[in-house]
Amino acid sequence: MNPHDASAMTSGQTPASELDMTADVSLQLLEQATDGVVIINERNEVVFFNPAAEKLWGYSESEVLGRNVSCLVPSVYRGDHDSYIYKNRKTGVNRIVGTSREVTFENKAGDYISGEMSISTALLGPEQKRYYMAFMKGVTEESHRRKLLDLQNTVFQAISNDMLVEDVADLVCREVESFVPNTVSVIILLDENNRLSILSGPGLPRRYAAALENMALTEGDLAALGNDLSEANSIVWDSYRSLGISLGLHNCWASAIKSRNGRISGIFALYSRNQYKLSDWPQKIVSGCVPFCSVVIENYEAQQHISQLANHDSLTGFLNRTAIHTVIKSMIDRPGDNEFAVFMIDIDRFRDINDTLGHMNGDAFLKAVAQRLKDLSRSNYILSRSGGDEFVIVVPDCDEDKAVSFAESLIKAMQEPIEIAGNLLVVSLGIGISLFPENGPDSESLLGHAEIAMRRCKKEARGGYCVSSTADNRAAQDRLLLGSALRDSLAKGMLNLHYQPQVDIQTGKLYGVEALSRWKHPTLGNIYPSRFIAVAEDTGQIETIGTWSLEEATRQILDWERAGLYVPTVSVNLSAAHFRNRGLPALIERILKDRHISPDRLCVEITESVMMDENEDTMEGLAAIRNLGVGLSMDDFGTGYSSLSRLTRLPLTEIKIDRSFIMNLEHDANAQAVTTAVIGIGNRLGMTVVTEGVETEAQLKLLQGLNCDVVQGYLFARPMPPAELLEWSQGPAKTLALELIASDKAESKTKK
């Protein structure tokens, strides 16, 4: 170094050589810059293009100088690029100038390059013309690594936030398409049958997607993918190259996706619309996406498995009852005219099969029936197992004629025996059919009406089908309306008991009373017991009514006593459901103790359905009630399936002959024969025989002659509120009853 220069630097003076900076020196510095430098003039023409820029873009300086700068931007933006620059020239608003950002551009070979770009601008020369200078640093590899890492984190966060897997897959495809402009990304699943199905690929042409989804991989394909994941390219591109090119796709990079257990679970592919052959870095992006695509697919399969468990019957694979409601709702919500049929199918006497062959064989039988139903159904039919031995089939675009035809085909096909554990079983079905829109605006109505029709079918046409009728619909509406009103009335104490006297046929004295439920609703008016008792049984309120009747009737006995009327016994009707409740004997015992009433003053009436019930709890309950000292009466004996052998085994104290036999007692020899037989059976078994529905003196005389014990009916009194019964017991009506009994006895003795 020259000493003079050194002393000058020491003294703070600038050497003359450093002060003598020229434009040529500045340009030489830019020429040697490690980053690409591009300068454009006021006409957007490239006036400077350094060697680093040549290396980035692949163009020589001579190929670029004097050309519009748009030749250096991606082809998709070239048409609008000048307008962006002119807007800045005109407004002076710098959205890009003075900032640094990452951009993607095409090189001469057609590859997409990532770079960090910063732009500055200046007014130069006497005319103050605006020039722009861009610095570009190539960051392709680093950029892609960072973007893939960011995308991976985004995917994991989306999955942890319970985003739908389909939406996560869409997110992956969109982001990768932004990494490589002018491309289409697709995630493809491989199902259990080795068929391809697209999880996400919104930009993929439909014809190409359809071609892929018709493909099933062979064992050779799977073996090749297992050895080399990039073999996926030959599967999703080589076989369809001509189709892809016709649809504007020119290149493809793909990789198989392998799950943690080593199974090939899918393929990730990236298709390019760019006609130039790109380098291999898009393949690196595809390979970098494979690990988190595997996580996406595993989550999708897990969600599908959970959905399968939540929406499908584990035995048959059919939809469950919850899912079929959803499907029917979606069919109802379809726009335009729409009609379909809902079939509720129940297997006749399936319990016998289960009890005889065991539950495992019963399940095998159900699976065989399900398979046969599936074989008989078309691909667009929806099948469901709603529980137990009940199935539902929803048939789209189906009117009543088509529904009946399908039902007949089901019944006919089921006549072919099914072999289970060496047994040939013939299936008998009960089929109920409802139609949309005729039978309801929602899934509940349609399934409910189909079930009502099926129950009617099992009663009236076992082994056949019934189409839901207007009467069925009215009955269902009746149950819904009355069931709600009944529940409200029970809660508010709006039910009451009426009592019908029972008269000793020998003495004319009061033998007891039968308690009968009555319901007068403030808006619905008087509702007959035959109507609301049936609704109570269907809606599960019958036990509540029975318990209330026991409480109310025993309380009334004490009220009458305080008023001077002694009622020897009160009969209360209880349902079959009550007798299957193990707590019934304890309930009766508690009520009697609380009231301080002798057990023999209460009689519980049972129906023939209770009599025929082989349930062990029912039999033990009847015995326990009788052991309390409470009477047991068989109501309406002889009208159903009464069995004399069962009659002898039950601890009954009383038999009641139904009014249907008494109506024609005077003129019908058969009615007289049955009545005579029942009275004789009761007398021989030591039971009291009570005859209901006595309305004429002639009937009374006949019953006296047959040695009946007790009578009740309109001849003596109708069912009455408690206060009226008290008046009856003290008034002329009771005296008339005594006189009738006495006169009939006297006449009978005279004839003898």
JSON list of C-alpha atoms in Angstrom, two decimals, residues 202-343:
[
{"chain": "A", "resi": 202, "resn": "PRO", "atom": "CA", "xyz": [-60.89, -31.64, -7.31]},
{"chain": "A", "resi": 203, "resn": "GLY", "atom": "CA", "xyz": [-58.91, -30.51, -10.36]},
{"chain": "A", "resi": 204, "resn": "LEU", "atom": "CA", "xyz": [-58.62, -33.93, -12.00]},
{"chain": "A", "resi": 205, "resn": "PRO", "atom": "CA", "xyz": [-60.73, -34.20, -15.20]},
{"chain": "A", "resi": 206, "resn": "ARG", "atom": "CA", "xyz": [-63.79, -36.36, -14.59]},
{"chain": "A", "resi": 207, "resn": "ARG", "atom": "CA", "xyz": [-63.05, -38.74, -17.45]},
{"chain": "A", "resi": 208, "resn": "TYR", "atom": "CA", "xyz": [-59.58, -39.40, -16.11]},
{"chain": "A", "resi": 209, "resn": "ALA", "atom": "CA", "xyz": [-60.90, -39.87, -12.57]},
{"chain": "A", "resi": 210, "resn": "ALA", "atom": "CA", "xyz": [-63.51, -42.34, -13.84]},
{"chain": "A", "resi": 211, "resn": "ALA", "atom": "CA", "xyz": [-60.81, -44.31, -15.65]},
{"chain": "A", "resi": 212, "resn": "LEU", "atom": "CA", "xyz": [-58.71, -44.60, -12.48]},
{"chain": "A", "resi": 213, "resn": "GLU", "atom": "CA", "xyz": [-61.67, -45.64, -10.33]},
{"chain": "A", "resi": 214, "resn": "ASN", "atom": "CA", "xyz": [-62.45, -48.54, -12.66]},
{"chain": "A", "resi": 215, "resn": "MET", "atom": "CA", "xyz": [-59.01, -50.04, -12.05]},
{"chain": "A", "resi": 216, "resn": "ALA", "atom": "CA", "xyz": [-58.33, -53.01, -9.76]},
{"chain": "A", "resi": 217, "resn": "LEU", "atom": "CA", "xyz": [-54.69, -53.75, -8.94]},
{"chain": "A", "resi": 218, "resn": "THR", "atom": "CA", "xyz": [-53.35, -57.24, -9.39]},
{"chain": "A", "resi": 219, "resn": "GLU", "atom": "CA", "xyz": [-51.08, -59.08, -6.97]},
{"chain": "A", "resi": 220, "resn": "GLY", "atom": "CA", "xyz": [-48.24, -58.31, -9.41]},
{"chain": "A", "resi": 221, "resn": "ASP", "atom": "CA", "xyz": [-49.03, -54.59, -9.18]},
{"chain": "A", "resi": 222, "resn": "LEU", "atom": "CA", "xyz": [-48.99, -54.72, -5.38]},
{"chain": "A", "resi": 223, "resn": "ALA", "atom": "CA", "xyz": [-45.70, -56.63, -5.36]},
{"chain": "A", "resi": 224, "resn": "ALA", "atom": "CA", "xyz": [-44.11, -54.05, -7.70]},
{"chain": "A", "resi": 225, "resn": "LEU", "atom": "CA", "xyz": [-45.33, -51.16, -5.55]},
{"chain": "A", "resi": 226, "resn": "GLY", "atom": "CA", "xyz": [-44.04, -52.87, -2.43]},
{"chain": "A", "resi": 227, "resn": "ASN", "atom": "CA", "xyz": [-40.55, -53.05, -3.95]},
{"chain": "A", "resi": 228, "resn": "ASP", "atom": "CA", "xyz": [-40.56, -49.55, -5.48]},
{"chain": "A", "resi": 229, "resn": "LEU", "atom": "CA", "xyz": [-43.11, -46.91, -4.50]},
{"chain": "A", "resi": 230, "resn": "SER", "atom": "CA", "xyz": [-42.42, -44.90, -7.67]},
{"chain": "A", "resi": 231, "resn": "GLU", "atom": "CA", "xyz": [-43.89, -47.77, -9.73]},
{"chain": "A", "resi": 232, "resn": "ALA", "atom": "CA", "xyz": [-47.18, -45.98, -9.02]},
{"chain": "A", "resi": 233, "resn": "ASN", "atom": "CA", "xyz": [-46.36, -43.77, -12.00]},
{"chain": "A", "resi": 234, "resn": "SER", "atom": "CA", "xyz": [-46.79, -46.68, -14.40]},
{"chain": "A", "resi": 235, "resn": "ILE", "atom": "CA", "xyz": [-50.18, -47.52, -12.86]},
{"chain": "A", "resi": 236, "resn": "VAL", "atom": "CA", "xyz": [-51.78, -44.07, -12.83]},
{"chain": "A", "resi": 237, "resn": "TRP", "atom": "CA", "xyz": [-50.07, -42.58, -15.91]},
{"chain": "A", "resi": 238, "resn": "ASP", "atom": "CA", "xyz": [-48.40, -44.96, -18.35]},
{"chain": "A", "resi": 239, "resn": "SER", "atom": "CA", "xyz": [-51.64, -46.87, -19.00]},
{"chain": "A", "resi": 240, "resn": "TYR", "atom": "CA", "xyz": [-53.63, -43.66, -19.50]},
{"chain": "A", "resi": 241, "resn": "ARG", "atom": "CA", "xyz": [-51.10, -41.30, -21.08]},
{"chain": "A", "resi": 242, "resn": "SER", "atom": "CA", "xyz": [-53.05, -40.78, -24.31]},
{"chain": "A", "resi": 243, "resn": "LEU", "atom": "CA", "xyz": [-56.25, -40.07, -22.40]},
{"chain": "A", "resi": 244, "resn": "GLY", "atom": "CA", "xyz": [-54.38, -37.65, -20.12]},
{"chain": "A", "resi": 245, "resn": "ILE", "atom": "CA", "xyz": [-52.84, -35.75, -23.04]},
{"chain": "A", "resi": 246, "resn": "SER", "atom": "CA", "xyz": [-56.25, -35.44, -24.69]},
{"chain": "A", "resi": 247, "resn": "LEU", "atom": "CA", "xyz": [-57.50, -33.85, -21.46]},
{"chain": "A", "resi": 248, "resn": "GLY", "atom": "CA", "xyz": [-54.55, -31.41, -21.19]},
{"chain": "A", "resi": 249, "resn": "LEU", "atom": "CA", "xyz": [-52.34, -33.45, -18.83]},
{"chain": "A", "resi": 250, "resn": "HIS", "atom": "CA", "xyz": [-48.77, -33.91, -20.11]},
{"chain": "A", "resi": 251, "resn": "ASN", "atom": "CA", "xyz": [-46.66, -35.29, -17.26]},
{"chain": "A", "resi": 252, "resn": "CYS", "atom": "CA", "xyz": [-47.15, -37.19, -14.02]},
{"chain": "A", "resi": 253, "resn": "TRP", "atom": "CA", "xyz": [-45.16, -37.90, -10.87]},
{"chain": "A", "resi": 254, "resn": "ALA", "atom": "CA", "xyz": [-46.59, -40.48, -8.47]},
{"chain": "A", "resi": 255, "resn": "SER", "atom": "CA", "xyz": [-45.71, -42.56, -5.45]},
{"chain": "A", "resi": 256, "resn": "ALA", "atom": "CA", "xyz": [-47.45, -45.40, -3.68]},
{"chain": "A", "resi": 257, "resn": "ILE", "atom": "CA", "xyz": [-48.41, -44.77, -0.05]},
{"chain": "A", "resi": 258, "resn": "LYS", "atom": "CA", "xyz": [-47.46, -47.44, 2.44]},
{"chain": "A", "resi": 259, "resn": "SER", "atom": "CA", "xyz": [-49.20, -47.72, 5.83]},
{"chain": "A", "resi": 260, "resn": "ARG", "atom": "CA", "xyz": [-47.37, -48.45, 9.08]},
{"chain": "A", "resi": 261, "resn": "ASN", "atom": "CA", "xyz": [-48.13, -52.16, 8.79]},
{"chain": "A", "resi": 262, "resn": "GLY", "atom": "CA", "xyz": [-46.50, -52.30, 5.35]},
{"chain": "A", "resi": 263, "resn": "ARG", "atom": "CA", "xyz": [-49.74, -52.49, 3.35]},
{"chain": "A", "resi": 264, "resn": "ILE", "atom": "CA", "xyz": [-50.07, -50.37, 0.21]},
{"chain": "A", "resi": 265, "resn": "SER", "atom": "CA", "xyz": [-52.96, -48.08, 1.16]},
{"chain": "A", "resi": 266, "resn": "GLY", "atom": "CA", "xyz": [-53.03, -45.59, -1.69]},
{"chain": "A", "resi": 267, "resn": "ILE", "atom": "CA", "xyz": [-51.22, -43.48, -4.29]},
{"chain": "A", "resi": 268, "resn": "PHE", "atom": "CA", "xyz": [-50.32, -39.78, -4.35]},
{"chain": "A", "resi": 269, "resn": "ALA", "atom": "CA", "xyz": [-49.98, -38.31, -7.85]},
{"chain": "A", "resi": 270, "resn": "LEU", "atom": "CA", "xyz": [-49.19, -34.91, -9.37]},
{"chain": "A", "resi": 271, "resn": "TYR", "atom": "CA", "xyz": [-50.17, -34.22, -12.98]},
{"chain": "A", "resi": 272, "resn": "SER", "atom": "CA", "xyz": [-48.75, -31.28, -14.96]},
{"chain": "A", "resi": 273, "resn": "ARG", "atom": "CA", "xyz": [-50.52, -29.25, -17.63]},
{"chain": "A", "resi": 274, "resn": "ASN", "atom": "CA", "xyz": [-47.15, -27.88, -18.77]},
{"chain": "A", "resi": 275, "resn": "GLN", "atom": "CA", "xyz": [-46.07, -29.33, -22.11]},
{"chain": "A", "resi": 276, "resn": "TYR", "atom": "CA", "xyz": [-42.37, -28.95, -21.28]},
{"chain": "A", "resi": 277, "resn": "LYS", "atom": "CA", "xyz": [-40.67, -31.83, -19.56]},
{"chain": "A", "resi": 278, "resn": "LEU", "atom": "CA", "xyz": [-39.77, -30.73, -16.05]},
{"chain": "A", "resi": 279, "resn": "SER", "atom": "CA", "xyz": [-36.87, -31.94, -13.97]},
{"chain": "A", "resi": 280, "resn": "ASP", "atom": "CA", "xyz": [-37.28, -34.43, -11.15]},
{"chain": "A", "resi": 281, "resn": "TRP", "atom": "CA", "xyz": [-37.90, -32.01, -8.29]},
{"chain": "A", "resi": 282, "resn": "PRO", "atom": "CA", "xyz": [-41.74, -32.40, -8.47]},
{"chain": "A", "resi": 283, "resn": "GLN", "atom": "CA", "xyz": [-41.12, -36.10, -7.78]},
{"chain": "A", "resi": 284, "resn": "LYS", "atom": "CA", "xyz": [-39.25, -35.03, -4.65]},
{"chain": "A", "resi": 285, "resn": "ILE", "atom": "CA", "xyz": [-42.30, -33.04, -3.56]},
{"chain": "A", "resi": 286, "resn": "VAL", "atom": "CA", "xyz": [-44.54, -36.05, -4.16]},
{"chain": "A", "resi": 287, "resn": "SER", "atom": "CA", "xyz": [-42.21, -38.30, -2.17]},
{"chain": "A", "resi": 288, "resn": "GLY", "atom": "CA", "xyz": [-42.08, -35.71, 0.60]},
{"chain": "A", "resi": 289, "resn": "CYS", "atom": "CA", "xyz": [-45.89, -35.71, 0.82]},
{"chain": "A", "resi": 290, "resn": "VAL", "atom": "CA", "xyz": [-46.20, -39.50, 1.10]},
{"chain": "A", "resi": 291, "resn": "PRO", "atom": "CA", "xyz": [-45.57, -39.80, 4.89]},
{"chain": "A", "resi": 292, "resn": "PHE", "atom": "CA", "xyz": [-48.36, -37.42, 5.91]},
{"chain": "A", "resi": 293, "resn": "CYS", "atom": "CA", "xyz": [-50.62, -38.68, 3.12]},
{"chain": "A", "resi": 294, "resn": "SER", "atom": "CA", "xyz": [-50.26, -42.06, 4.84]},
{"chain": "A", "resi": 295, "resn": "VAL", "atom": "CA", "xyz": [-51.46, -40.47, 8.08]},
{"chain": "A", "resi": 296, "resn": "VAL", "atom": "CA", "xyz": [-54.41, -38.89, 6.22]},
{"chain": "A", "resi": 297, "resn": "ILE", "atom": "CA", "xyz": [-55.43, -42.25, 4.77]},
{"chain": "A", "resi": 298, "resn": "GLU", "atom": "CA", "xyz": [-55.04, -44.04, 8.11]},
{"chain": "A", "resi": 299, "resn": "ASN", "atom": "CA", "xyz": [-57.32, -41.45, 9.72]},
{"chain": "A", "resi": 300, "resn": "TYR", "atom": "CA", "xyz": [-59.78, -41.82, 6.88]},
{"chain": "A", "resi": 301, "resn": "GLU", "atom": "CA", "xyz": [-59.86, -45.59, 7.32]},
{"chain": "A", "resi": 302, "resn": "ALA", "atom": "CA", "xyz": [-60.25, -45.17, 11.09]},
{"chain": "A", "resi": 303, "resn": "GLN", "atom": "CA", "xyz": [-63.16, -42.78, 10.58]},
{"chain": "A", "resi": 304, "resn": "GLN", "atom": "CA", "xyz": [-64.72, -45.20, 8.10]},
{"chain": "A", "resi": 305, "resn": "HIS", "atom": "CA", "xyz": [-64.36, -48.02, 10.62]},
{"chain": "A", "resi": 306, "resn": "ILE", "atom": "CA", "xyz": [-65.94, -45.90, 13.36]},
{"chain": "A", "resi": 307, "resn": "SER", "atom": "CA", "xyz": [-68.72, -44.93, 10.96]},
{"chain": "A", "resi": 308, "resn": "GLN", "atom": "CA", "xyz": [-69.21, -48.59, 10.10]},
{"chain": "A", "resi": 309, "resn": "LEU", "atom": "CA", "xyz": [-69.59, -49.45, 13.78]},
{"chain": "A", "resi": 310, "resn": "ALA", "atom": "CA", "xyz": [-71.86, -46.47, 14.43]},
{"chain": "A", "resi": 311, "resn": "ASN", "atom": "CA", "xyz": [-74.09, -46.84, 11.38]},
{"chain": "A", "resi": 312, "resn": "HIS", "atom": "CA", "xyz": [-74.05, -50.52, 10.50]},
{"chain": "A", "resi": 313, "resn": "ASP", "atom": "CA", "xyz": [-75.29, -53.72, 12.08]},
{"chain": "A", "resi": 314, "resn": "SER", "atom": "CA", "xyz": [-72.29, -55.84, 13.07]},
{"chain": "A", "resi": 315, "resn": "LEU", "atom": "CA", "xyz": [-73.98, -59.14, 12.19]},
{"chain": "A", "resi": 316, "resn": "THR", "atom": "CA", "xyz": [-75.27, -58.42, 8.68]},
{"chain": "A", "resi": 317, "resn": "GLY", "atom": "CA", "xyz": [-73.35, -55.31, 7.63]},
{"chain": "A", "resi": 318, "resn": "PHE", "atom": "CA", "xyz": [-76.66, -53.57, 6.85]},
{"chain": "A", "resi": 319, "resn": "LEU", "atom": "CA", "xyz": [-77.40, -50.06, 8.06]},
{"chain": "A", "resi": 320, "resn": "ASN", "atom": "CA", "xyz": [-78.72, -49.86, 11.61]},
{"chain": "A", "resi": 321, "resn": "ARG", "atom": "CA", "xyz": [-81.94, -48.14, 12.68]},
{"chain": "A", "resi": 322, "resn": "THR", "atom": "CA", "xyz": [-80.26, -44.78, 13.33]},
{"chain": "A", "resi": 323, "resn": "ALA", "atom": "CA", "xyz": [-78.60, -44.74, 9.92]},
{"chain": "A", "resi": 324, "resn": "ILE", "atom": "CA", "xyz": [-81.76, -45.73, 8.02]},
{"chain": "A", "resi": 325, "resn": "HIS", "atom": "CA", "xyz": [-83.52, -42.71, 9.53]},
{"chain": "A", "resi": 326, "resn": "THR", "atom": "CA", "xyz": [-80.75, -40.50, 8.12]},
{"chain": "A", "resi": 327, "resn": "VAL", "atom": "CA", "xyz": [-81.00, -42.12, 4.68]},
{"chain": "A", "resi": 328, "resn": "ILE", "atom": "CA", "xyz": [-84.79, -41.77, 4.54]},
{"chain": "A", "resi": 329, "resn": "LYS", "atom": "CA", "xyz": [-84.51, -38.11, 5.58]},
{"chain": "A", "resi": 330, "resn": "SER", "atom": "CA", "xyz": [-82.06, -37.45, 2.75]},
{"chain": "A", "resi": 331, "resn": "MET", "atom": "CA", "xyz": [-84.42, -39.13, 0.27]},
{"chain": "A", "resi": 332, "resn": "ILE", "atom": "CA", "xyz": [-87.32, -36.99, 1.51]},
{"chain": "A", "resi": 333, "resn": "ASP", "atom": "CA", "xyz": [-85.22, -33.83, 1.14]},
{"chain": "A", "resi": 334, "resn": "ARG", "atom": "CA", "xyz": [-84.42, -34.47, -2.53]},
{"chain": "A", "resi": 335, "resn": "PRO", "atom": "CA", "xyz": [-85.86, -31.76, -4.79]},
{"chain": "A", "resi": 336, "resn": "GLY", "atom": "CA", "xyz": [-88.68, -32.42, -7.24]},
{"chain": "A", "resi": 337, "resn": "ASP", "atom": "CA", "xyz": [-91.29, -35.16, -7.32]},
{"chain": "A", "resi": 338, "resn": "ASN", "atom": "CA", "xyz": [-90.09, -38.09, -5.32]},
{"chain": "A", "resi": 339, "resn": "GLU", "atom": "CA", "xyz": [-91.65, -41.39, -4.29]},
{"chain": "A", "resi": 340, "resn": "PHE", "atom": "CA", "xyz": [-90.31, -44.47, -2.59]},
{"chain": "A", "resi": 341, "resn": "ALA", "atom": "CA", "xyz": [-91.47, -47.42, -0.49]},
{"chain": "A", "resi": 342, "resn": "VAL", "atom": "CA", "xyz": [-90.38, -48.57, 2.97]},
{"chain": "A", "resi": 343, "resn": "PHE", "atom": "CA", "xyz": [-90.65, -52.30, 3.74]}
]
